[in-house]
Short mmCIF file of C-alpha atoms in Angstrom, two decimals:
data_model
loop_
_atom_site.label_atom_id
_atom_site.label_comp_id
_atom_site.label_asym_id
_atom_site.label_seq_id
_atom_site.Cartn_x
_atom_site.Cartn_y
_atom_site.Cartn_z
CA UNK K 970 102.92 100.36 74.49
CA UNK K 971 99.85 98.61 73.20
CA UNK K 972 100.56 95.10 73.28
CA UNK K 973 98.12 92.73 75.11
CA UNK K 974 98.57 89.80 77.07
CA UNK K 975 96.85 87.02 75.44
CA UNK K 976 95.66 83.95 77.18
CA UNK K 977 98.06 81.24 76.83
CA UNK K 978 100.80 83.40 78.09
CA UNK K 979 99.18 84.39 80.89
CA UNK K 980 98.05 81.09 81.86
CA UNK K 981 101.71 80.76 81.55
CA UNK K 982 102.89 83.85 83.60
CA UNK K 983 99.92 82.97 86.46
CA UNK K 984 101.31 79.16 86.95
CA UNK K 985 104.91 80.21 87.14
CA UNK K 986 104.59 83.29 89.14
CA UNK K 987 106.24 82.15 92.29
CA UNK K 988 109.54 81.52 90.60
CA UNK K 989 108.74 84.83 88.31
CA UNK K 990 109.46 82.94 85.00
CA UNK K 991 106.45 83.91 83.47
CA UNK K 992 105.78 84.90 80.18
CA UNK K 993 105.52 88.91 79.46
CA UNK K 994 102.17 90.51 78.70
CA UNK K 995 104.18 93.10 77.18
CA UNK K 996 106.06 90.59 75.35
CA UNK K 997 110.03 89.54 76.23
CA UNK K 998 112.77 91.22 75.01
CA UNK K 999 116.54 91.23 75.45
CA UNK K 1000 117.63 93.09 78.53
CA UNK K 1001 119.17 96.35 77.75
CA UNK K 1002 123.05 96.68 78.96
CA UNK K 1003 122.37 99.52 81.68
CA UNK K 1004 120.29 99.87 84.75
CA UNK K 1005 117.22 101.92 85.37
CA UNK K 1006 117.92 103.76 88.81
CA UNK K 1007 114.76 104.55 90.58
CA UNK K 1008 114.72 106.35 93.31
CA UNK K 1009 112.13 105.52 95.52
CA UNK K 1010 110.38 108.06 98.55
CA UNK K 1011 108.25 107.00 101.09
CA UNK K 1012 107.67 107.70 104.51
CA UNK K 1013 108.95 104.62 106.48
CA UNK K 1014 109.16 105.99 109.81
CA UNK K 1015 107.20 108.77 111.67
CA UNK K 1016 103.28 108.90 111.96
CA UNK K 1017 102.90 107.65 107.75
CA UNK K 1018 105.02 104.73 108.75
CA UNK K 1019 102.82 101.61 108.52
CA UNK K 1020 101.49 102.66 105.19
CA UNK K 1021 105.05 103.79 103.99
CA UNK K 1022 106.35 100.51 104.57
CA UNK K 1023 103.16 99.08 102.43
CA UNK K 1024 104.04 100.99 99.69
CA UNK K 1025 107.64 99.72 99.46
CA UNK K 1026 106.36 95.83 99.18
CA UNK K 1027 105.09 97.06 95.76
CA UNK K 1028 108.10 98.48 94.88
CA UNK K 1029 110.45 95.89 96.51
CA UNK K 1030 108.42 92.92 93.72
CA UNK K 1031 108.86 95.20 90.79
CA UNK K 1032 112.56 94.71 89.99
CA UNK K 1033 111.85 91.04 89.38
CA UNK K 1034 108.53 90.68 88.01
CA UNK K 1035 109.26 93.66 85.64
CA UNK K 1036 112.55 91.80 84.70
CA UNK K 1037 110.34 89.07 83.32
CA UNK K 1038 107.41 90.80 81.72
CA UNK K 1039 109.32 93.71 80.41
CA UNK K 1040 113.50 92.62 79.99
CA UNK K 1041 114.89 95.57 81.77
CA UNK K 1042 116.78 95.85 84.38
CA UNK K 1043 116.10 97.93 87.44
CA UNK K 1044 118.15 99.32 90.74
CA UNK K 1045 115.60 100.39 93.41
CA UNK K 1046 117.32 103.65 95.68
CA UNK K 1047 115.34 103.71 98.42
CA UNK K 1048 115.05 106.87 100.43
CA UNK K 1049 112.59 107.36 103.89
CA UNK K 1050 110.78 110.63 103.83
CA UNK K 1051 110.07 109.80 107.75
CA UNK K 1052 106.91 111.46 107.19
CA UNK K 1053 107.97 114.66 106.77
CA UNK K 1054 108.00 116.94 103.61
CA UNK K 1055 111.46 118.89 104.66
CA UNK K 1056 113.20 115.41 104.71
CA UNK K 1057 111.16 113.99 101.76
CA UNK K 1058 112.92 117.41 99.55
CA UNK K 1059 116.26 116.64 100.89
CA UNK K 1060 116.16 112.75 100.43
CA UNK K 1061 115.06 113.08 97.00
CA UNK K 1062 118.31 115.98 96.14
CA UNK K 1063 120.02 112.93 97.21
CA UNK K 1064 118.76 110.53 95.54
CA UNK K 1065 119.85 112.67 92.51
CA UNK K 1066 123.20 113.35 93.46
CA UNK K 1067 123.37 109.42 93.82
CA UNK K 1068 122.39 108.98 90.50
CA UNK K 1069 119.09 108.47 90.41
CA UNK K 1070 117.64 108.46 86.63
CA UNK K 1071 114.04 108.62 88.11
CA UNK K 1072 112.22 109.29 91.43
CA UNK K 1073 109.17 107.39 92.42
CA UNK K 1074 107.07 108.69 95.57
CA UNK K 1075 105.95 109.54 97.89
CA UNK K 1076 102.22 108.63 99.40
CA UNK K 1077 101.72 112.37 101.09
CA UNK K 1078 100.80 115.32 99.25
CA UNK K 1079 102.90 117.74 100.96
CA UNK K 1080 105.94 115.13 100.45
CA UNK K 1081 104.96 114.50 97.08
CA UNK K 1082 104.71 118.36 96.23
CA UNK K 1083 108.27 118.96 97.64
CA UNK K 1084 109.60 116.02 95.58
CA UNK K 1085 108.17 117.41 92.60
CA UNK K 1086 109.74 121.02 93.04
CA UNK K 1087 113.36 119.23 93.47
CA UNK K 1088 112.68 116.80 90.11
CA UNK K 1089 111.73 119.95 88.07
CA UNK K 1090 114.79 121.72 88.67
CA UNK K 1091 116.98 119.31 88.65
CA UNK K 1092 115.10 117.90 85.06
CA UNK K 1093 114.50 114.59 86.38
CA UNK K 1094 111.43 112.52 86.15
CA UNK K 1095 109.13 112.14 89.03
CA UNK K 1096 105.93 109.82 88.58
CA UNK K 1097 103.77 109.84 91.70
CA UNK K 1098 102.41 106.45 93.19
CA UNK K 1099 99.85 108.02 95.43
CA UNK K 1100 99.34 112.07 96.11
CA UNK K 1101 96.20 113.60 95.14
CA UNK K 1102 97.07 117.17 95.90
CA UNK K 1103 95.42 118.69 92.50
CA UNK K 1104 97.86 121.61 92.59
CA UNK K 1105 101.19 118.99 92.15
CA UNK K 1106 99.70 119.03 88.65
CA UNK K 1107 98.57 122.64 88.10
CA UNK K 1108 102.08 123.94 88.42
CA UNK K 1109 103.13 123.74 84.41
CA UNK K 1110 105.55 121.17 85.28
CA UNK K 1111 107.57 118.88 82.86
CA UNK K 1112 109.27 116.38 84.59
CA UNK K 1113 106.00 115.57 86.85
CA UNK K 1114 103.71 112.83 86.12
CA UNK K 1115 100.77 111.20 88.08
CA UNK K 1116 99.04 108.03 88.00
CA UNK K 1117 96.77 108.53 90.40
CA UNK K 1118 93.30 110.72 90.73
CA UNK K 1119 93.15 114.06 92.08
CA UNK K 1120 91.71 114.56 95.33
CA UNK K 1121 88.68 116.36 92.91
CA UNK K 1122 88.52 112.98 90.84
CA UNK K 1123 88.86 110.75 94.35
CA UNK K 1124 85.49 113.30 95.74
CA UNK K 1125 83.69 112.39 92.90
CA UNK K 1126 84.54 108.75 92.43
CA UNK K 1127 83.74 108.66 96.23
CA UNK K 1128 80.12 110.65 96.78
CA UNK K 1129 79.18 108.87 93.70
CA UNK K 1130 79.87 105.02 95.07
CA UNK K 1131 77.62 106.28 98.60
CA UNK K 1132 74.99 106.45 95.98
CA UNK K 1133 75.57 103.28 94.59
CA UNK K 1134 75.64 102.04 98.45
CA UNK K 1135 72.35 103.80 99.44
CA UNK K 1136 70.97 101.93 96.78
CA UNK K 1137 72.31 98.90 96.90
CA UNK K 1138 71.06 98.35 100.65
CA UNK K 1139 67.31 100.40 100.26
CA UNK K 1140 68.83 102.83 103.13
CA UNK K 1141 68.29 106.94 102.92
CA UNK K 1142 70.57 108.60 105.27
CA UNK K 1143 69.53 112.10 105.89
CA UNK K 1144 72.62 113.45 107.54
CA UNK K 1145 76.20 112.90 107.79
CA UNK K 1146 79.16 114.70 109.93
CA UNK K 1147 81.96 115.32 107.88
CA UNK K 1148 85.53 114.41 110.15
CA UNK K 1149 88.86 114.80 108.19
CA UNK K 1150 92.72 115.32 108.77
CA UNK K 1151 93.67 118.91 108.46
CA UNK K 1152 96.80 118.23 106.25
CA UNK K 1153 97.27 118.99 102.17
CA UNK K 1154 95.30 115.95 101.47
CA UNK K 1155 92.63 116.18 104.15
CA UNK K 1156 92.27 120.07 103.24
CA UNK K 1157 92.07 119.28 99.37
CA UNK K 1158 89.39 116.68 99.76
CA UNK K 1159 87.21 118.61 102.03
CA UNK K 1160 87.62 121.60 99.79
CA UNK K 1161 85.96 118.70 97.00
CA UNK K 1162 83.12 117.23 99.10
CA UNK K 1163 82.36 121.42 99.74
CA UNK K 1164 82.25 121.87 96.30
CA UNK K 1165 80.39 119.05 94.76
CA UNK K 1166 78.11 117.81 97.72
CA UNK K 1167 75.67 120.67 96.85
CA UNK K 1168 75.22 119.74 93.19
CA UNK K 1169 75.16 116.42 93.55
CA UNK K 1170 71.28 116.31 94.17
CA UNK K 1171 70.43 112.57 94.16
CA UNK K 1172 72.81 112.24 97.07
CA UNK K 1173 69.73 111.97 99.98
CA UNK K 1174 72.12 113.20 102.91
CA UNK K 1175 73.62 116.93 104.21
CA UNK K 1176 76.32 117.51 106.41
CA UNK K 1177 75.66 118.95 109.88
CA UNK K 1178 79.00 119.69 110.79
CA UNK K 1179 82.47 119.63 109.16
CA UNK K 1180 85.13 118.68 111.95
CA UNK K 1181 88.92 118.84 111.14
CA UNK K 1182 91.90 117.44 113.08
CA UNK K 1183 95.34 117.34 113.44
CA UNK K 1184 96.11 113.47 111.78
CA UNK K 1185 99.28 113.29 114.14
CA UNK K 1186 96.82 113.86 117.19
CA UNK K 1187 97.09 111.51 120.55
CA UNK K 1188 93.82 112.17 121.27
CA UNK K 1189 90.32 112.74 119.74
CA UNK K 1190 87.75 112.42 122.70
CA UNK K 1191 86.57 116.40 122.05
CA UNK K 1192 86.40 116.02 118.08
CA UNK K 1193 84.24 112.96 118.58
CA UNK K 1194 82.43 114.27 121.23
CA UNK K 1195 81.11 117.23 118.87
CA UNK K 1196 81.11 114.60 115.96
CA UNK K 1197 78.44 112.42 118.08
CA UNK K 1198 76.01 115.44 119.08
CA UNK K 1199 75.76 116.74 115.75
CA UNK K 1200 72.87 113.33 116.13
CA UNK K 1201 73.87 112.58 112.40
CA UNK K 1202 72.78 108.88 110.39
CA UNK K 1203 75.97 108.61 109.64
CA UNK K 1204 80.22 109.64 109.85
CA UNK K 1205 81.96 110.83 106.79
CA UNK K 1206 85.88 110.26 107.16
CA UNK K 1207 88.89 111.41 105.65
CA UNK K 1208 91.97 110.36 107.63
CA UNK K 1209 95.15 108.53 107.80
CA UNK K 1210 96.26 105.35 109.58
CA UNK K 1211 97.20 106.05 112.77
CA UNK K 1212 94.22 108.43 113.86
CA UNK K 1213 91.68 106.44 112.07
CA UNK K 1214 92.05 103.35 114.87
CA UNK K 1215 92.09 106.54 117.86
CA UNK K 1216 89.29 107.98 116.54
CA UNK K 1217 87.13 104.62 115.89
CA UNK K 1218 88.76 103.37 119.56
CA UNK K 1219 86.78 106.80 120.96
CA UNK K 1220 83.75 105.78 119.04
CA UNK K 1221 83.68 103.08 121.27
CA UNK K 1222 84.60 104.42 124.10
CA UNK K 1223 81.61 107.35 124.02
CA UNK K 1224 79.11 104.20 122.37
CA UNK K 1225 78.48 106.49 119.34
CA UNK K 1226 76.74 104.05 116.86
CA UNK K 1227 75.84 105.72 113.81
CA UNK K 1228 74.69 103.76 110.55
CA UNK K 1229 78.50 103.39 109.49
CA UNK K 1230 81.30 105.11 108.50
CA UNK K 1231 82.10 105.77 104.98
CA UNK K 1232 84.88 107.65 103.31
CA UNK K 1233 85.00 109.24 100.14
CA UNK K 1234 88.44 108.54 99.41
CA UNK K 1235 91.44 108.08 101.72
CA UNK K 1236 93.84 105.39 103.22
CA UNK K 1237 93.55 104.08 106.70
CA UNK K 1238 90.71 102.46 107.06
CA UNK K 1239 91.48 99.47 104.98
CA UNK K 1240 94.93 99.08 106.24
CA UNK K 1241 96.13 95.98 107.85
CA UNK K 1242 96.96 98.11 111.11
CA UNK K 1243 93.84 99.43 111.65
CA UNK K 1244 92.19 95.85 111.57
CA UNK K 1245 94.94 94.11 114.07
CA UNK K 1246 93.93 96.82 116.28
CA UNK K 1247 90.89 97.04 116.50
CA UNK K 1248 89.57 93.35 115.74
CA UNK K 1249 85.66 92.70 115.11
CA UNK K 1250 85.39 96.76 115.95
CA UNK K 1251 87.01 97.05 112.40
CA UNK K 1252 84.57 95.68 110.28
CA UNK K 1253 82.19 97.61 108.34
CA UNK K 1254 83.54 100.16 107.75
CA UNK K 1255 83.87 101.13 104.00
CA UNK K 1256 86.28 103.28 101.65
CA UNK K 1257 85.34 104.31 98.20
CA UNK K 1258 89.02 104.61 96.79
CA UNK K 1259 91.19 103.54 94.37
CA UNK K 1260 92.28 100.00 94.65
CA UNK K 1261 93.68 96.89 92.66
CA UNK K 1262 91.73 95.46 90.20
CA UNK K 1263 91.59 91.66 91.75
CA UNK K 1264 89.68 90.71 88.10
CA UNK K 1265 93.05 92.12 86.57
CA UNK K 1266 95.49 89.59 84.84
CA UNK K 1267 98.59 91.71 85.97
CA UNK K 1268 96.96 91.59 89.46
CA UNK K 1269 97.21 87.83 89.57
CA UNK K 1270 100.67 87.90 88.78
CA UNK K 1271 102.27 90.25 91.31
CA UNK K 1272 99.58 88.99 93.67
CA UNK K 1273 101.93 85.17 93.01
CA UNK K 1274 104.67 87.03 93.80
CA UNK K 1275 103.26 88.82 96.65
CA UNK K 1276 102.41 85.40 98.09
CA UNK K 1277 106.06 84.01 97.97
CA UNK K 1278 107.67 86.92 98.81
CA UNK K 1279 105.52 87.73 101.77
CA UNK K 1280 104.12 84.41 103.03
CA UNK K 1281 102.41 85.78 106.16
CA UNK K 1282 101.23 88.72 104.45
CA UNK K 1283 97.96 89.50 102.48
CA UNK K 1284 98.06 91.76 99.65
CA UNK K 1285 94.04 92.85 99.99
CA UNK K 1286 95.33 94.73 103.27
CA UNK K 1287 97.86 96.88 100.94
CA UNK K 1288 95.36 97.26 97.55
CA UNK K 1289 96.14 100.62 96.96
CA UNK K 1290 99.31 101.15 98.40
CA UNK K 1291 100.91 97.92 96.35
CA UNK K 1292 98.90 98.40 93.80
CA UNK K 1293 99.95 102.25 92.41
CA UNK K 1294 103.55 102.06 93.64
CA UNK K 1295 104.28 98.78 91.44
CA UNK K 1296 102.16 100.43 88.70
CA UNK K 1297 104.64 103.96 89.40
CA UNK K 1298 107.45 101.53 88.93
CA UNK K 1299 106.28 99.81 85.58
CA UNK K 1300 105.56 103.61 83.81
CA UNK K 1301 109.50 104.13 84.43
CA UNK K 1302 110.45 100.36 83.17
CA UNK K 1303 107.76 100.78 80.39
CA UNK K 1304 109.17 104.58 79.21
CA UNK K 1305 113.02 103.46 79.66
CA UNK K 1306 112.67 100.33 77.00
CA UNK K 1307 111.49 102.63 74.87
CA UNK K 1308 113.71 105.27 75.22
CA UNK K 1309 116.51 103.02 75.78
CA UNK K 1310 118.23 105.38 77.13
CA UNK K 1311 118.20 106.59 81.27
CA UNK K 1312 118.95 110.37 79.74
CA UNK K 1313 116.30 112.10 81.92
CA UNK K 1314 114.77 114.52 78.99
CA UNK K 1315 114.70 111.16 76.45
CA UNK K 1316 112.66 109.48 80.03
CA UNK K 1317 110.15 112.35 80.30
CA UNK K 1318 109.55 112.36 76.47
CA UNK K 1319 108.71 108.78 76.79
CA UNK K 1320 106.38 109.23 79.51
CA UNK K 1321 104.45 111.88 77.87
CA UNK K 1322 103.94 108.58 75.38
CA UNK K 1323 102.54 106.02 77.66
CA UNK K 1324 99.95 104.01 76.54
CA UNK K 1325 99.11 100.70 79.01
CA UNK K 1326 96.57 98.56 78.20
CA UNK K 1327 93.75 98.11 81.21
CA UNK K 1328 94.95 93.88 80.99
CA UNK K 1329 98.62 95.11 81.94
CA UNK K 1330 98.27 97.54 85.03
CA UNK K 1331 97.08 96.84 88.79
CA UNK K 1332 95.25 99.32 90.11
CA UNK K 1333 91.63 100.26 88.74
CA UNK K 1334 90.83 102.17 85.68
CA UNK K 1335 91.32 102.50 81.76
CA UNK K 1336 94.66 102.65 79.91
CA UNK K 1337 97.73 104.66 81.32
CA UNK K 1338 98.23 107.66 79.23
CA UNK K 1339 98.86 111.41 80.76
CA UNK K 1340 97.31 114.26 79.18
CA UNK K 1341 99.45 117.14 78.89
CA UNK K 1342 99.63 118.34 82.21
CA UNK K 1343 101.39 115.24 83.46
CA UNK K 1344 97.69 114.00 84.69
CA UNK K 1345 96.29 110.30 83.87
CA UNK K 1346 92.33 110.47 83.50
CA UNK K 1347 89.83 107.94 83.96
CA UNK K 1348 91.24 106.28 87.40
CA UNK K 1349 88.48 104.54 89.18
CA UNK K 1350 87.65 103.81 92.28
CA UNK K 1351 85.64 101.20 94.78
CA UNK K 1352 83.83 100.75 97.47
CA UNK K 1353 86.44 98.75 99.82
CA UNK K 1354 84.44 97.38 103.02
CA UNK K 1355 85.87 95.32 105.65
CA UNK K 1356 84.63 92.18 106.18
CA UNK K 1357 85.43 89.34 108.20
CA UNK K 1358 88.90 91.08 108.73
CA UNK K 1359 89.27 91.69 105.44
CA UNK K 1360 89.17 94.95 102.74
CA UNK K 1361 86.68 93.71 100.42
CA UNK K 1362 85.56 94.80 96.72
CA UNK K 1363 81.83 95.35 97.36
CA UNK K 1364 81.12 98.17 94.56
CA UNK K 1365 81.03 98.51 91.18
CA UNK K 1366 79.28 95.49 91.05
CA UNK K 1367 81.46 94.48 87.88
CA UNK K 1368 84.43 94.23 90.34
CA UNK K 1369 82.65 92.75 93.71
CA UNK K 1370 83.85 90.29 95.77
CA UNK K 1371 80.80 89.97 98.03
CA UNK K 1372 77.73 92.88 98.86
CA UNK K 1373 78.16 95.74 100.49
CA UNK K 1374 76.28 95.65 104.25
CA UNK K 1375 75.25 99.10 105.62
CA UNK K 1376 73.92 99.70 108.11
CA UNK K 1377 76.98 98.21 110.11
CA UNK K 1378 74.64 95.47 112.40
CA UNK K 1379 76.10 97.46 115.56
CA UNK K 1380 73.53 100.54 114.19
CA UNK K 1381 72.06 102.25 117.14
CA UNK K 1382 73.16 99.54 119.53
CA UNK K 1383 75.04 100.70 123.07
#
């Protein structure tokens, strides 16, 4: 697929959004006589739930918008992995014995990785919304496909934007404490900061201490406790949802005010949750992860939609999560028009031939196309700061929505 939207039509598409009459930026054609089936996994309920049920907004606006801007029709299946990876593997056998020509899903790794085992031998195509796992991708798999970075890709992207940070605001941390969840994701990510910290040399910082945690924990006073003596300039977090507003709440509680808190690449901290819960006590803190590109034309449109689906919503608090699932959702739409066909092995095939332009995709990065491990390259990511209640595009500077401020003004205050 290499067509581009032009202007005119998506002056056209942006003004007529809300009703989704727009015109395509991959270009109209006549809808095909059968459905697409996608089965969709996400973890709705249980400790993921809040950011489950931000994924499925993305994937409840495809149907329609895709209708428009792509003339196929699609049947969402929607299955809840209730945030566990035994259920996620069941749901999706399912999903398969219900007919689903495609499974989209699921957020966690370990989900994700069990949904992948169950699409390869049954033959059916799984593309991944969010998982960064590497392994998911180092298995030889042919029915597996990801459109989103590697936890290795999400380290990188991540230390890389602190530097752009540290030099954006003149600062020169000299230490960090390293906190993350002790899951598949956490585990993989820390493995990446381990590995490339120490070669990255114009990074000014080293970690002190590396402090993992159980992400379903009901308390963190002794984690932070240890976190806080290590005396560090600042706290390096990979987490989740849920513990990321105990964790910051014990911050508070023990008055541990380091320069800010800054992850290299991981939900939670950005998510609307953590900001109704914590209030003022949420701001400044800053993610460098993949995100929506608000600059993008294809952004503007679902972001329409967004609005009149979801009139008391805001889709900055669900960037990534919104973002890669509808993206997940087009690569199926996109590979079944041209297969024309919902024959699983003619799917896969077309996947394999992907090629979306930067103009028609959400999230940030270059054109959708998976090498042959079932991997898209060149994903980027941002620095995503909160601000006046709000995640905000501070880094690259090509993308930026306002500047990034660190240190938070609470530094060093009790």
């Amino acid at each position: 697929m290499t067509q581009r939207i032009n202007r005119r039509q998506f002056n056209q598409a942006l003004a007529a959004a809300g009703a989704l009459s727009a015109l395509s930026p991959f270009g109209i054609v006549r809808a095909q006589s059968q459905k697409l089936k996608v089965g969709v996994l996400l973890p709705r309920s249980g400790v993921q739930a809040l950011i489950g049920q931000s994924c499925q907004r993305g994937a409840d606006l495809a149907p329609a918008v895709l209708k428009q801007v792509l003339g196929v029709d699609i049947e969402l299946m929607n299955a809840d992995t209730e945030s566990n990876a035994d259920t996620a593997r069941t749901r999706a056998e399912r999903l398969i014995q219900e007919g689903a020509n495609v499974l989209v899903g699921a957020f966690d790794s370990g989900h994700t990785a069990a949904i992948a085992q169950v699409a390869e031998q049954r033959g059916i195509p799984h593309i991944i919304n969010v998982a960064a796992a590497p392994q998911i991708t180092e298995q030889g798999y042919k029915f597996v496909f990801r459109n989103f970075p590697t936890a290795i890709d999400l380290t990188r992207n991540g230390l890389a934007l602190m530097g752009e940070i540290f030099r954006a605001t003149n600062t020169v941390p000299r230490t960090a404490v390293f906190m993350h969840v002790n899951d598949t994701f956490g585990q993989a990510m820390s493995r990446g900061v381990g590995a490339m910290l120490p070669r990255l040399t114009e990074l000014p910082f080293k970690i002190l201490d590396t402090i993992p945690y159980d992400p379903a924990a009901k308390d963190l006073t002794v984690e932070v406790s240890k976190a806080k003596s290590a005396n560090a300039d600042f706290l390096m977090l990979v987490c989740r949802l849920n513990d990321a507003i105990i964790l910051r709440r014990e911050m508070l509680k023990q008055r541990w005010n380091p320069m800010g808190i800054i992850s290299p690449g991981s939900p939670g901290l950005y998510e609307e949750q953590y900001t109704k819960a914590l209030g003022k006590y949420a701001d400044y803190a800053i993610c460098n992860t993949v995100w929506f590109n608000p600059k993008s034309e294809m952004t503007k449109i679902v972001g329409a939609a967004f609005k009149k689906h979801y009139p008391k919503d805001v889709m900055d608090f669900h960037g990534t999560n919104v973002g890669y699932t509808y993206d997940a959702i087009m690569i199926a739409a996109d590979a079944f028009k041209r297969a024309r066909s919902t024959d699983p092995k003619a799917l896969a095939d077309a996947i394999r031939q992907t090629n979306i332009p930067v103009a028609n995709r959400m999230s940030l990065g270059g054109v959708i196309k998976f090498n042959p491990k079932g991997q898209v390259e060149g994903n980027l990511s941002a620095a995503i700061q909160n601000l006046k209640g709000k995640p905000t595009v501070t880094l690259p500077a090509a993308y930026a929505e306002a500047k990034v401020v660190f240190p938070s003004p609470d530094y060093k205050k009790s």
